[in-house]
mmCIF file of C-alpha atoms in Angstrom:
data_model
loop_
_atom_site.group_PDB
_atom_site.id
_atom_site.type_symbol
_atom_site.label_atom_id
_atom_site.label_comp_id
_atom_site.label_asym_id
_atom_site.label_seq_id
_atom_site.Cartn_x
_atom_site.Cartn_y
_atom_site.Cartn_z
ATOM 1 C CA ALA A 1 50.241 217.016 -27.757
ATOM 2 C CA PRO A 2 47.410 214.218 -26.922
ATOM 3 C CA ASN A 3 45.252 216.798 -25.525
ATOM 4 C CA THR A 4 44.609 217.986 -29.469
ATOM 5 C CA ALA A 5 44.807 214.417 -30.907
ATOM 6 C CA GLU A 6 41.998 213.779 -27.997
ATOM 7 C CA LEU A 7 40.162 216.420 -29.256
ATOM 8 C CA LYS A 8 40.365 215.375 -33.055
ATOM 9 C CA ILE A 9 39.162 211.967 -32.257
ATOM 10 C CA CYS A 10 36.374 213.158 -30.328
ATOM 11 C CA ARG A 11 35.073 215.175 -32.908
ATOM 12 C CA VAL A 12 35.674 212.054 -35.382
ATOM 13 C CA ASN A 13 33.684 210.347 -33.079
ATOM 14 C CA ARG A 14 30.992 213.041 -33.337
ATOM 15 C CA ASN A 15 30.558 212.893 -36.635
ATOM 16 C CA SER A 16 30.456 208.792 -37.656
ATOM 17 C CA GLY A 17 28.835 207.870 -34.675
ATOM 18 C CA SER A 18 31.000 205.145 -34.991
ATOM 19 C CA CYS A 19 33.531 203.393 -32.062
ATOM 20 C CA LEU A 20 34.924 201.739 -34.795
ATOM 21 C CA GLY A 21 35.539 205.414 -36.222
ATOM 22 C CA GLY A 22 37.745 206.570 -33.756
ATOM 23 C CA ASP A 23 39.694 203.362 -32.528
ATOM 24 C CA GLU A 24 41.048 203.919 -36.164
ATOM 25 C CA ILE A 25 41.497 207.365 -35.863
ATOM 26 C CA PHE A 26 42.944 206.711 -32.447
ATOM 27 C CA LEU A 27 45.914 204.025 -33.941
ATOM 28 C CA LEU A 28 46.727 206.513 -36.536
ATOM 29 C CA CYS A 29 47.626 209.328 -34.003
ATOM 30 C CA ASP A 30 49.035 206.911 -31.727
ATOM 31 C CA LYS A 31 51.511 205.392 -34.509
ATOM 32 C CA VAL A 32 51.886 209.153 -35.965
ATOM 33 C CA GLN A 33 53.332 210.260 -32.027
#
């Protein structure tokens, strides 16, 4: 579900505080889906 992925990305982004980190996670999620 895209909602779950978005939530995870948001959480990682908040923890990392970096746009690059979020982008990496997004790419990984996109590949998995």
